[in-house]
Amino acid sequence: MNIDFTKMTALELAKKIQSGEIKVRQAVDAVYESIDKFDSTYNCYISTCKEKAYKKADEVQARIDSGNIVSALAGVPVSVKDNICTKGIKTTAASKMLENFNPIYNATVVDRMENADMIIVGKLNLDEFAMGNTTETSIFGATNNPWDTSRVPGGSSGGSAVSVAVGEAVISLGSDTGGSISQPCSFCGVTGLKPTYGSVSRHGLIACASSLDQIGPIAKDVVDCAALFEIISGKDVKDGTSMETPKFDYSKILDGDAKGKKIGIPSELLGENIDPQIKEAIQNTAKEFEKLGATVEEFSLPIVKYSVPAYYVIASAEASSNLSRYDGVKFGYSTPNATDLQDLYIKSRSEGFGMEVKRRLLLGNLVLSKDYYESYYEKALQTKRLVQQDLLKALEKYDMLLAPVAPTTAYKKDEALSSPLDMYMGSFCTVMVNLAGLPAVSVPCGFDNNNLPIGMQLIGKPFDETSIMQVAHIFQKTTDFIKTPELIQGVAK
Amino acid sequence: MQIENDIIRYLEAQSKIELSDSQRDECKNNLQNIVSFIDTLSELDTNGVQPLIQSFPIVNAFREDEVTPSVDRELLLSNAPNKKDGYFKVPKTVD
C-alpha cells in the first residue's frame, strides 16, 4: 500500500490503523521508506531504531486487533528530537560530547507516548545542545529547508519540523527554549505548540536552560498537535517544576469559536525590523480573524525590546551551569590524552563541545561572575519579571495575542552563523514567550516572494492551550496555508 | 564593558575550556558585540523589581519517606568512558 505522509495527518492515519485499513507495520514501513528516499536530501534524522519500532508495532497491532485502543494516536509512528532521552536508543544532542550516549531511562514524554501505543521510529537533528536557531551546528551536519535546500530550516528543532514537512515523519516532538519549536515550524510551513512552562515534564530532556525549556509537539496541523499534547502533558513527580493542571482534552479544540474573541497584536512586533511581507501576512491573518468574528487591535508592548538581551543572559547562565556536568568522567566524551584530572575536564570539554556551545558557556560564566552578577544576571531576571507582568496584563485585556514568529523567512545557510548577534536577533518575536512561561501555537499563514513559508503565533494565557488552539484550528479550517513542498529525492547532503 | 584577552582567559578557566588563539580572537569579538547589546538592559528601570526565576509559583514537593529501588550500579556505569571494579576511573589525583 502506498502511504504518503505529506497527504495525511497523524489522526487520519490513526483512524485507518484503528479501523484495520492500515496495519501498524505498514505505517512504520512507510516512515522508513520515506526516510530512505528523502533523508539524503534533507538530513532530518540522526538515527533510527527499526528493531525496537517493529517490535513495538507488533505489540500495538495485537492490542488493536483485540479491540483495545489506548489513545487517539495508538499505532502512530512518532519521531523525537535527539535531546530527549530514549532508553537504549542513542541520544546525542547533536554533540560530539554525547555521540555515544545511550540513556538508561526514558524521558517521561517518551514513556507517555509508549504507554499511548505510539511507535518511536527515530531521533531528529538539532543545533548542538539545542543552542541555535538554524540546525547548522549539529556534528551530524546541517538539516536542509524543504522549500529551498540552500536555506536553513530554523532551529533548534529543525529536524523535527522538516521531517513533518517532507513526510519523513507523521508527527514529531521538539523542544523550545527561546523559539526552538515555533521558529522552525514557521520556516518550514508546519504547525507546533510551545506549551506553558510546567505543563509538560522535562524529565529526560537534556537541559539547555531549565527555567525556559519545554517539550512540545510538531505536526501538520493544530489538531494533531493537540492530540499529542494531550498524551505528553500533565504533572510528573520526576520534574519538580511540572504543575498540576486540569487534564487537557484535544477534542475540545474542535468546537471552539473565534467569534467575540479579543486579539491583540504588539505593535513592536510589526515594527521596522520585521520583513514587510511578514507584516502583510500578519495583517491578512488579522483580517481573517475579523471575518471569523473576532476583534483585533494593535497595542504597544515596549518591554519586547529588552526580551532578547535578557533571554540570552538567562539562557547562557543556566546553560553554563547545566553543562558543567560534562566532565569526561561519568558519561559522554572523554579525552584519551589527559595528564591529570583538571586536564581531563578541560580537554574533554574543549574537544567535546562546538563553538556556539563554548561561546554560551563563556557568556554564562561572565554574567554569573561576582563583578557582573548584579548588572547582568540579576538585571535579566528583573527584566524577565517585567516581561511576564506586561504580557499577563495584556492578556487581561485580550484573550490572546497575535504576532509573527520570526522577523524574516528562512535565511541562507551560513548567513546567521557568521554573526551570532544577528542570529540572536532572529529570536526577537519568540523569546518573550519563554521568559513569561506562556503557551504559543505556531501556524503557517502565508508565503513570501521566494515561496518560503511565513508563520504566525497565537500566544495565550498560562495553561490555556485550549483557547489558542481552538482559534488556530478555525483559522486552519477556513484558510489554505498547509502546503507540501516539492520534494527532492536523493541529493547529497 | 570592554572584553579583553584576560577576561576571556578567566572565563575559559571558569568554564573549564581552553580555546585556541584564533578561537579566542573570534570569541572576543563575538562576546564584545553580545555584551554591548546586553548593556542595553541598563536603560530599563528595574528599581524595586523582584527577580523572577520560576515562571509560576510552585511549592516544595514532599513524598512519603518510603524506600524505593534505585538504579542498578552496573547500569549507571554503562556510559562511563573509564571504569574499574564498579567505580568511575580518573587519572591519579594524589601523588
Coordinates of C-alpha atoms in Angstrom, one line a residue:
Chain A
M1 CA 0.0 0.0 0.0
N2 CA 1.3 3.4 -0.9
I3 CA 1.1 5.7 2.2
D4 CA 2.1 9.3 1.7
F5 CA 2.5 11.2 4.9
T6 CA 2.6 14.5 3.2
K7 CA -1.1 14.0 2.5
M8 CA -2.2 12.5 5.8
T9 CA -2.4 13.8 9.3
A10 CA -1.5 11.7 12.3
L11 CA -5.1 11.5 13.4
E12 CA -6.2 10.4 9.9
L13 CA -3.5 7.7 10.0
A14 CA -4.6 6.7 13.4
K15 CA -8.2 6.2 12.3
K16 CA -7.1 4.0 9.4
I17 CA -4.9 1.9 11.7
Q18 CA -7.5 1.6 14.3
S19 CA -10.2 0.5 11.8
G20 CA -7.8 -2.1 10.4
E21 CA -7.4 -0.4 6.9
I22 CA -3.7 0.1 7.5
K23 CA -1.5 -2.2 9.7
V24 CA 0.8 -0.6 12.2
R25 CA 3.8 -2.3 10.5
Q26 CA 2.8 -0.7 7.2
A27 CA 2.8 2.7 8.8
V28 CA 6.2 2.1 10.2
D29 CA 7.4 0.7 6.8
A30 CA 6.1 3.9 5.2
V31 CA 8.2 6.1 7.5
Y32 CA 11.4 4.2 6.9
E33 CA 10.7 4.1 3.1
S34 CA 10.3 7.9 3.1
I35 CA 13.5 8.3 5.2
D36 CA 15.4 6.1 2.6
K37 CA 14.1 8.2 -0.2
F38 CA 14.5 11.7 1.2
D39 CA 16.8 11.9 4.1
S40 CA 19.9 12.1 2.0
T41 CA 18.4 15.4 0.7
Y42 CA 17.1 16.9 4.0
N43 CA 19.2 15.2 6.7
C44 CA 16.4 15.2 9.4
Y45 CA 17.4 12.1 11.2
I46 CA 20.4 11.4 13.4
S47 CA 19.4 7.8 14.0
T48 CA 16.6 5.3 13.5
C49 CA 15.6 2.4 15.7
K50 CA 13.9 -0.1 13.4
E51 CA 14.2 -3.2 15.6
K52 CA 12.5 -1.6 18.6
A53 CA 10.0 0.1 16.3
Y54 CA 8.8 -3.1 14.7
K55 CA 8.7 -5.0 18.0
K56 CA 6.5 -2.3 19.4
A57 CA 4.4 -2.2 16.2
D58 CA 3.6 -5.9 16.6
E59 CA 2.6 -5.4 20.3
V60 CA 0.4 -2.5 19.4
Q61 CA -1.2 -4.3 16.5
A62 CA -2.1 -7.2 18.8
R63 CA -3.8 -4.8 21.2
I64 CA -5.7 -3.0 18.4
D65 CA -6.8 -6.4 16.9
S66 CA -8.2 -7.3 20.3
G67 CA -10.2 -4.0 20.3
N68 CA -8.0 -2.3 22.9
I69 CA -7.4 1.3 21.6
V70 CA -5.5 3.1 24.3
S71 CA -5.2 6.6 22.8
A72 CA -6.3 8.7 19.9
L73 CA -2.8 8.2 18.4
A74 CA -2.5 4.5 19.1
G75 CA -0.4 2.9 16.3
V76 CA 1.0 6.1 15.0
P77 CA 4.8 6.3 14.4
V78 CA 6.4 9.4 16.1
S79 CA 9.9 10.8 15.7
V80 CA 11.7 12.5 18.6
K81 CA 14.2 15.3 18.8
D82 CA 17.6 13.9 19.8
N83 CA 17.9 15.8 23.1
I84 CA 15.0 13.8 24.6
C85 CA 16.2 10.6 26.3
T86 CA 15.1 7.3 24.8
K87 CA 16.2 4.2 26.7
G88 CA 18.6 2.0 24.7
I89 CA 18.5 4.4 21.7
K90 CA 21.4 6.8 21.4
T91 CA 20.6 10.4 22.4
T92 CA 23.3 12.7 21.2
A93 CA 22.1 16.3 21.5
A94 CA 23.9 16.6 18.1
S95 CA 27.1 16.9 20.0
K96 CA 30.4 15.1 19.9
M97 CA 30.1 15.2 23.7
L98 CA 27.2 12.7 23.7
E99 CA 27.9 11.0 20.3
N100 CA 27.8 7.6 22.0
F101 CA 25.5 8.3 24.9
N102 CA 22.9 5.5 25.5
P103 CA 20.3 6.6 28.0
I104 CA 19.4 4.1 30.7
Y105 CA 15.9 5.6 31.1
N106 CA 13.2 7.2 29.0
A107 CA 12.2 10.8 29.3
T108 CA 8.7 11.0 30.8
V109 CA 7.2 12.2 27.5
V110 CA 8.7 9.1 25.8
D111 CA 7.1 6.8 28.4
R112 CA 3.8 8.6 28.0
M113 CA 3.9 8.2 24.2
E114 CA 4.8 4.5 24.5
N115 CA 2.0 4.0 27.1
A116 CA -0.3 5.6 24.5
D117 CA 0.8 2.9 22.0
M118 CA 2.7 5.3 19.7
I119 CA 5.8 3.9 18.0
I120 CA 9.2 5.7 18.4
V121 CA 10.8 5.4 15.0
G122 CA 13.9 7.7 15.1
K123 CA 15.8 10.6 16.5
L124 CA 15.9 14.0 14.9
N125 CA 18.6 16.5 14.2
L126 CA 19.0 19.8 16.1
D127 CA 21.5 22.5 16.9
E128 CA 24.2 21.2 19.3
F129 CA 22.6 21.1 22.7
A130 CA 19.6 23.0 21.2
M131 CA 21.7 26.2 21.2
G132 CA 20.9 27.9 17.9
N133 CA 18.1 28.7 15.5
T134 CA 19.4 27.2 12.3
T135 CA 20.1 23.5 12.8
E136 CA 23.6 24.0 11.4
T137 CA 25.8 23.4 14.4
S138 CA 25.0 19.7 14.6
I139 CA 28.0 17.4 14.4
F140 CA 25.9 15.3 12.1
G141 CA 25.7 18.1 9.5
A142 CA 23.0 20.7 8.8
T143 CA 19.4 19.9 8.1
N144 CA 18.1 21.5 4.9
N145 CA 15.0 23.6 4.4
P146 CA 12.3 21.7 2.5
W147 CA 11.3 24.8 0.5
D148 CA 14.8 25.7 -0.6
T149 CA 17.6 23.3 0.3
S150 CA 20.2 26.2 0.2
R151 CA 18.4 27.6 3.2
V152 CA 18.2 26.7 6.9
P153 CA 15.1 25.1 8.4
G154 CA 15.3 27.2 11.5
G155 CA 16.0 25.6 14.9
S156 CA 16.9 24.2 17.1
S157 CA 14.1 21.7 16.4
G158 CA 15.0 21.8 12.6
G159 CA 15.0 18.0 12.2
S160 CA 11.5 17.8 13.8
A161 CA 10.0 20.5 11.6
V162 CA 11.5 19.3 8.3
S163 CA 10.7 15.6 8.9
V164 CA 7.0 16.5 9.2
A165 CA 7.1 18.9 6.2
V166 CA 8.5 16.3 3.9
G167 CA 6.6 13.3 5.2
E168 CA 9.7 11.6 6.8
A169 CA 7.6 11.7 10.0
V170 CA 3.9 11.8 10.6
I171 CA 4.3 13.7 13.8
S172 CA 7.3 14.7 16.0
L173 CA 8.4 16.1 19.3
G174 CA 10.6 19.1 19.6
S175 CA 11.8 21.3 22.5
D176 CA 11.6 25.1 22.9
T177 CA 13.8 27.3 25.0
G178 CA 13.5 30.6 23.1
G179 CA 11.5 29.7 20.0
S180 CA 13.1 26.4 19.1
I181 CA 9.7 24.9 18.2
S182 CA 7.9 27.9 16.8
Q183 CA 10.6 29.3 14.6
P184 CA 11.5 26.1 12.6
C185 CA 7.7 25.5 12.2
S186 CA 7.5 28.9 10.7
F187 CA 10.5 28.4 8.4
C188 CA 9.2 25.0 7.2
G189 CA 5.4 25.6 7.0
V190 CA 4.3 23.2 9.7
T191 CA 2.4 23.6 13.0
G192 CA 3.9 23.5 16.5
L193 CA 2.9 24.1 20.1
K194 CA 5.3 25.6 22.7
P195 CA 3.3 24.6 25.9
T196 CA 3.1 26.7 29.1
Y197 CA 6.1 26.2 31.3
G198 CA 5.3 23.4 33.7
S199 CA 2.6 21.7 31.6
V200 CA 5.0 19.1 30.1
S201 CA 7.6 17.2 32.2
R202 CA 11.2 18.0 31.4
H203 CA 12.4 14.8 33.0
G204 CA 14.8 13.2 30.5
L205 CA 15.1 16.3 28.4
I206 CA 18.8 17.2 28.0
A207 CA 18.9 20.5 29.8
C208 CA 19.7 23.7 28.0
A209 CA 18.1 26.4 30.1
S210 CA 16.0 24.7 32.7
S211 CA 13.7 27.6 33.6
L212 CA 12.8 28.2 29.9
D213 CA 12.9 24.7 28.3
Q214 CA 9.6 23.0 27.3
I215 CA 8.9 19.9 25.1
G216 CA 6.1 20.2 22.6
P217 CA 4.6 18.6 19.5
I218 CA 5.2 19.5 15.8
A219 CA 2.7 18.3 13.2
K220 CA 0.9 19.2 10.0
D221 CA -2.0 20.8 11.8
V222 CA -3.2 22.1 15.1
V223 CA -5.5 19.1 15.8
D224 CA -2.6 16.7 15.6
C225 CA -0.5 18.9 17.9
A226 CA -3.4 18.9 20.4
A227 CA -3.8 15.1 20.3
L228 CA -0.1 14.6 21.1
F229 CA -0.1 17.4 23.7
E230 CA -3.0 15.5 25.5
I231 CA -0.7 12.5 25.7
I232 CA 2.5 14.2 26.9
S233 CA 1.1 16.8 29.3
G234 CA 0.4 16.6 33.0
K235 CA 2.1 16.7 36.3
D236 CA 5.1 14.4 36.7
V237 CA 6.7 13.7 40.1
K238 CA 10.1 13.4 38.4
D239 CA 10.0 17.1 37.4
G240 CA 9.5 19.4 40.4
T241 CA 8.6 22.3 38.1
S242 CA 5.8 20.4 36.4
M243 CA 2.4 21.6 37.5
E244 CA -0.9 20.1 38.4
T245 CA -3.3 21.2 35.7
P246 CA -6.8 20.2 34.5
K247 CA -6.5 17.3 32.1
F248 CA -6.2 18.7 28.5
D249 CA -8.8 17.3 26.1
Y250 CA -7.8 17.6 22.5
S251 CA -11.4 17.1 21.2
K252 CA -12.4 20.4 22.8
I253 CA -10.4 22.3 20.3
L254 CA -12.6 21.1 17.5
D255 CA -15.6 23.0 18.6
G256 CA -14.1 26.4 19.5
D257 CA -15.2 29.7 18.1
A258 CA -13.3 32.9 17.2
K259 CA -16.5 34.9 17.5
G260 CA -16.3 37.5 20.2
K261 CA -12.6 36.8 20.8
K262 CA -10.4 39.9 21.5
I263 CA -7.0 39.5 19.9
G264 CA -4.1 42.0 20.5
I265 CA -1.1 42.5 18.2
P266 CA 2.0 44.0 19.9
S267 CA 2.9 46.9 17.5
E268 CA 6.6 46.5 18.3
L269 CA 6.3 43.1 16.5
L270 CA 5.1 44.8 13.4
G271 CA 8.0 47.3 13.5
E272 CA 10.9 48.2 11.3
N273 CA 12.9 45.1 11.9
I274 CA 10.1 42.8 10.6
D275 CA 10.1 42.0 6.9
P276 CA 7.3 43.9 5.1
Q277 CA 5.9 40.7 3.6
I278 CA 5.7 39.1 7.0
K279 CA 3.9 42.2 8.3
E280 CA 1.4 41.9 5.4
A281 CA 0.8 38.2 6.2
I282 CA 0.1 39.0 9.8
Q283 CA -2.3 41.8 8.8
N284 CA -4.1 39.5 6.5
T285 CA -4.3 37.0 9.3
A286 CA -5.8 39.7 11.5
K287 CA -8.4 40.4 8.8
E288 CA -9.2 36.7 8.6
F289 CA -9.8 36.6 12.3
E290 CA -12.1 39.7 12.0
K291 CA -14.1 37.9 9.3
L292 CA -14.5 35.0 11.8
G293 CA -16.0 37.4 14.3
A294 CA -13.0 38.3 16.4
T295 CA -11.9 41.9 17.2
V296 CA -8.2 42.6 16.5
E297 CA -6.3 45.6 17.6
E298 CA -2.7 46.7 17.9
F299 CA -1.3 47.8 21.3
S300 CA 2.1 48.9 22.5
L301 CA 4.4 46.4 24.4
P302 CA 7.6 48.4 24.8
I303 CA 9.3 45.7 27.0
V304 CA 9.7 43.5 23.9
K305 CA 12.9 45.4 23.1
Y306 CA 14.6 44.1 26.3
S307 CA 13.4 40.5 26.0
V308 CA 16.3 39.3 23.7
P309 CA 19.2 40.6 25.8
A310 CA 17.5 39.3 29.0
Y311 CA 16.9 36.0 27.3
Y312 CA 20.5 35.5 26.2
V313 CA 21.8 36.4 29.7
I314 CA 19.5 33.9 31.4
A315 CA 19.7 31.1 28.8
S316 CA 23.6 31.3 28.8
A317 CA 23.8 31.5 32.6
E318 CA 21.7 28.4 33.0
A319 CA 23.4 26.5 30.2
S320 CA 26.8 27.2 31.7
S321 CA 25.6 25.7 35.0
N322 CA 23.8 22.7 33.4
L323 CA 26.6 21.8 31.1
S324 CA 29.1 21.6 33.9
R325 CA 28.0 18.0 34.3
Y326 CA 30.0 17.0 31.2
D327 CA 33.3 16.3 32.8
G328 CA 34.6 13.3 30.8
V329 CA 34.1 11.0 33.8
K330 CA 30.6 9.8 34.3
F331 CA 29.3 9.7 30.7
G332 CA 29.9 11.4 27.4
Y333 CA 33.1 12.2 25.6
S334 CA 36.4 11.7 27.4
T335 CA 39.7 12.8 26.0
P336 CA 42.3 10.0 25.5
N337 CA 45.1 12.5 26.2
A338 CA 44.6 13.6 29.8
T339 CA 47.7 14.0 32.1
D340 CA 45.8 14.7 35.3
L341 CA 42.2 15.3 36.5
Q342 CA 42.0 19.0 35.7
D343 CA 43.4 18.2 32.2
L344 CA 40.8 15.5 31.8
Y345 CA 38.0 18.1 32.4
I346 CA 39.5 20.8 30.3
K347 CA 40.5 18.6 27.3
S348 CA 37.2 16.6 27.3
R349 CA 35.1 19.8 27.3
S350 CA 37.3 21.6 24.8
E351 CA 37.3 18.7 22.4
G352 CA 33.7 17.6 23.0
F353 CA 31.8 21.0 22.6
G354 CA 31.4 23.0 19.5
M355 CA 32.0 26.7 19.1
E356 CA 28.4 28.1 19.8
V357 CA 28.2 26.0 23.0
K358 CA 31.6 27.3 24.1
R359 CA 30.5 30.9 23.4
R360 CA 27.4 30.5 25.6
L361 CA 29.4 28.8 28.4
L362 CA 31.8 31.8 28.4
L363 CA 28.9 34.3 28.3
G364 CA 27.1 32.4 31.1
N365 CA 30.1 32.4 33.3
L366 CA 30.6 36.1 32.6
V367 CA 27.1 37.1 33.6
L368 CA 27.3 34.9 36.7
S369 CA 30.7 36.1 37.9
K370 CA 31.0 38.2 41.1
D371 CA 31.6 41.5 39.3
Y372 CA 28.8 41.3 36.8
Y373 CA 26.1 39.2 38.5
E374 CA 24.0 42.2 39.6
S375 CA 24.4 44.2 36.4
Y376 CA 23.7 41.3 34.1
Y377 CA 22.2 38.2 35.6
E378 CA 20.0 39.8 38.3
K379 CA 19.0 42.6 35.9
A380 CA 17.9 40.0 33.4
L381 CA 15.8 38.2 36.0
Q382 CA 14.2 41.5 36.9
T383 CA 13.5 42.1 33.2
K384 CA 12.0 38.6 33.0
R385 CA 9.5 39.6 35.7
L386 CA 8.6 42.8 33.8
V387 CA 8.2 40.9 30.6
Q388 CA 5.9 38.5 32.3
Q389 CA 3.9 41.2 34.1
D390 CA 3.4 43.2 30.9
L391 CA 2.3 40.2 28.9
L392 CA -0.1 39.0 31.6
K393 CA -1.5 42.5 31.8
A394 CA -2.1 42.5 28.0
L395 CA -3.7 39.1 28.4
E396 CA -6.2 40.5 30.9
K397 CA -7.4 42.9 28.1
Y398 CA -7.1 40.4 25.2
D399 CA -8.0 36.7 25.0
M400 CA -4.8 36.1 23.1
L401 CA -2.0 37.8 21.2
L402 CA -1.2 37.5 17.6
A403 CA 2.4 38.1 16.3
P404 CA 4.9 37.0 13.7
V405 CA 7.1 34.0 14.7
A406 CA 10.2 35.4 13.2
P407 CA 11.3 38.8 11.7
T408 CA 12.3 37.1 8.4
T409 CA 11.6 33.9 6.4
A410 CA 14.3 31.2 6.3
Y411 CA 17.9 32.5 5.9
K412 CA 20.5 31.2 3.5
K413 CA 22.9 28.8 5.1
D414 CA 26.0 30.1 7.0
E415 CA 24.4 33.6 7.0
A416 CA 23.4 33.6 10.6
L417 CA 26.4 31.7 11.9
S418 CA 28.7 34.4 10.7
S419 CA 27.2 36.8 13.2
P420 CA 26.0 35.3 16.4
L421 CA 24.3 38.6 17.4
D422 CA 22.3 38.7 14.2
M423 CA 21.3 35.1 14.9
Y424 CA 20.2 36.0 18.4
M425 CA 18.0 38.8 17.0
G426 CA 16.2 36.2 14.9
S427 CA 14.6 35.2 18.2
F428 CA 13.1 38.7 18.6
C429 CA 9.5 37.5 18.3
T430 CA 9.7 34.4 20.4
V431 CA 11.9 34.7 23.5
M432 CA 9.3 36.8 25.4
V433 CA 7.0 33.8 25.3
N434 CA 9.6 31.7 27.1
L435 CA 10.6 34.4 29.5
A436 CA 6.9 34.8 30.5
G437 CA 6.3 31.0 30.5
L438 CA 3.3 31.3 28.2
P439 CA 1.9 28.9 25.6
A440 CA 2.1 29.7 21.9
V441 CA 1.0 27.9 18.8
S442 CA 2.9 28.5 15.6
V443 CA 0.8 28.2 12.4
P444 CA 1.6 28.8 8.7
C445 CA -0.1 31.9 7.4
G446 CA 1.4 32.8 4.1
F447 CA 4.3 32.7 1.6
D448 CA 6.8 35.3 0.6
N449 CA 8.0 36.2 -2.9
N450 CA 10.6 33.4 -2.8
N451 CA 7.8 30.9 -2.0
L452 CA 9.1 30.5 1.6
P453 CA 6.5 29.9 4.3
I454 CA 5.6 32.6 6.8
G455 CA 4.3 31.7 10.3
M456 CA 2.2 33.5 12.8
Q457 CA 1.8 32.7 16.5
L458 CA -1.1 32.9 18.9
I459 CA 0.1 33.5 22.5
G460 CA -2.2 32.5 25.3
K461 CA -2.8 32.7 29.0
P462 CA -0.9 30.4 31.2
F463 CA -2.2 26.8 31.0
D464 CA -4.8 27.8 28.5
E465 CA -3.5 26.0 25.4
T466 CA -7.1 25.1 24.6
S467 CA -8.2 28.7 23.6
I468 CA -5.2 29.4 21.3
M469 CA -5.5 26.1 19.6
Q470 CA -9.3 26.5 19.1
V471 CA -8.8 29.7 17.3
A472 CA -5.7 28.4 15.4
H473 CA -7.8 25.4 14.3
I474 CA -10.6 27.6 13.0
F475 CA -8.0 29.6 11.1
Q476 CA -6.6 26.4 9.5
K477 CA -10.1 25.1 8.7
T478 CA -11.0 28.3 6.8
T479 CA -7.7 29.1 5.1
D480 CA -5.3 27.1 2.9
F481 CA -1.7 27.6 4.0
I482 CA -0.8 24.0 4.8
K483 CA 1.1 23.1 1.7
T484 CA 3.7 20.4 0.8
P485 CA 7.0 21.5 -0.7
E486 CA 8.1 19.9 -3.9
L487 CA 10.2 17.0 -2.7
I488 CA 13.7 16.3 -3.9
Q489 CA 14.9 12.8 -3.8
G490 CA 18.4 11.6 -3.2
V491 CA 20.5 14.7 -3.4
A492 CA 23.8 14.7 -1.5
K493 CA 23.6 16.3 1.9
Chain B
M1 CA 32.2 46.8 29.2
Q2 CA 35.3 46.1 27.2
I3 CA 36.2 42.4 26.6
E4 CA 39.9 41.9 26.8
N5 CA 42.0 38.8 26.4
D6 CA 42.5 38.4 30.2
I7 CA 38.7 38.3 30.7
I8 CA 38.4 35.6 28.0
R9 CA 41.1 33.6 29.7
Y10 CA 39.4 34.0 33.1
L11 CA 36.1 32.8 31.6
E12 CA 37.9 29.8 29.9
A13 CA 39.2 28.8 33.3
Q14 CA 35.8 29.2 34.9
S15 CA 34.2 27.1 32.1
K16 CA 37.0 24.5 32.1
I17 CA 37.5 25.1 28.4
E18 CA 40.7 26.0 26.5
L19 CA 40.3 28.0 23.3
S20 CA 42.9 28.1 20.5
D21 CA 44.3 31.6 19.8
S22 CA 42.1 32.0 16.7
Q23 CA 39.0 30.8 18.6
R24 CA 39.9 33.3 21.4
D25 CA 40.0 36.2 18.9
E26 CA 36.7 35.1 17.4
C27 CA 35.1 34.8 20.8
K28 CA 36.5 38.2 21.9
N29 CA 34.8 39.9 19.0
N30 CA 31.5 37.9 19.4
L31 CA 31.3 38.5 23.1
Q32 CA 32.1 42.2 22.7
N33 CA 29.1 42.5 20.3
I34 CA 26.9 40.5 22.5
V35 CA 27.8 42.3 25.7
S36 CA 27.3 45.7 24.1
F37 CA 23.9 44.5 23.2
I38 CA 23.1 43.2 26.6
D39 CA 24.2 46.5 28.1
T40 CA 21.0 48.0 26.6
L41 CA 19.3 46.4 29.7
S42 CA 20.8 49.2 31.8
E43 CA 18.3 51.6 30.1
L44 CA 15.5 49.8 31.8
D45 CA 14.3 50.9 35.2
T46 CA 14.2 47.8 37.4
N47 CA 14.3 49.6 40.8
G48 CA 12.5 47.5 43.4
V49 CA 11.6 44.8 40.9
Q50 CA 11.9 41.3 42.3
P51 CA 13.9 38.9 40.1
L52 CA 11.8 36.2 38.6
I53 CA 13.4 32.8 38.4
Q54 CA 10.5 30.3 38.3
S55 CA 7.7 31.4 35.9
F56 CA 4.8 30.2 38.1
P57 CA 4.7 29.8 41.8
I58 CA 5.5 26.2 43.0
V59 CA 5.7 24.8 46.4
N60 CA 8.2 22.3 47.7
A61 CA 7.1 18.8 46.7
F62 CA 7.1 16.2 49.5
R63 CA 6.7 12.5 49.2
E64 CA 6.2 9.7 51.7
D65 CA 9.5 8.5 53.1
E66 CA 9.4 5.1 51.5
V67 CA 12.3 3.0 50.3
T68 CA 12.2 2.6 46.5
P69 CA 14.7 0.7 44.3
S70 CA 17.5 2.9 43.0
V71 CA 19.2 2.4 39.6
D72 CA 21.5 -0.7 39.3
R73 CA 25.1 0.2 39.7
E74 CA 26.3 -1.6 36.5
L75 CA 23.6 0.2 34.5
L76 CA 24.7 3.5 35.9
L77 CA 28.3 2.9 35.0
S78 CA 27.3 1.7 31.5
N79 CA 28.0 5.1 29.9
A80 CA 31.2 5.7 31.8
P81 CA 34.2 6.2 29.5
N82 CA 36.6 4.6 32.0
K83 CA 35.6 2.3 34.9
K84 CA 37.1 -0.3 37.2
D85 CA 35.7 -2.6 39.9
G86 CA 32.4 -0.7 39.9
Y87 CA 33.9 2.8 40.1
F88 CA 34.5 5.6 37.7
K89 CA 38.2 5.7 36.8
V90 CA 40.1 9.0 36.5
P91 CA 43.8 9.9 36.3
K92 CA 45.8 9.8 39.5
T93 CA 44.9 12.8 41.7
V94 CA 47.3 12.3 44.7
D95 CA 51.0 11.6 44.4

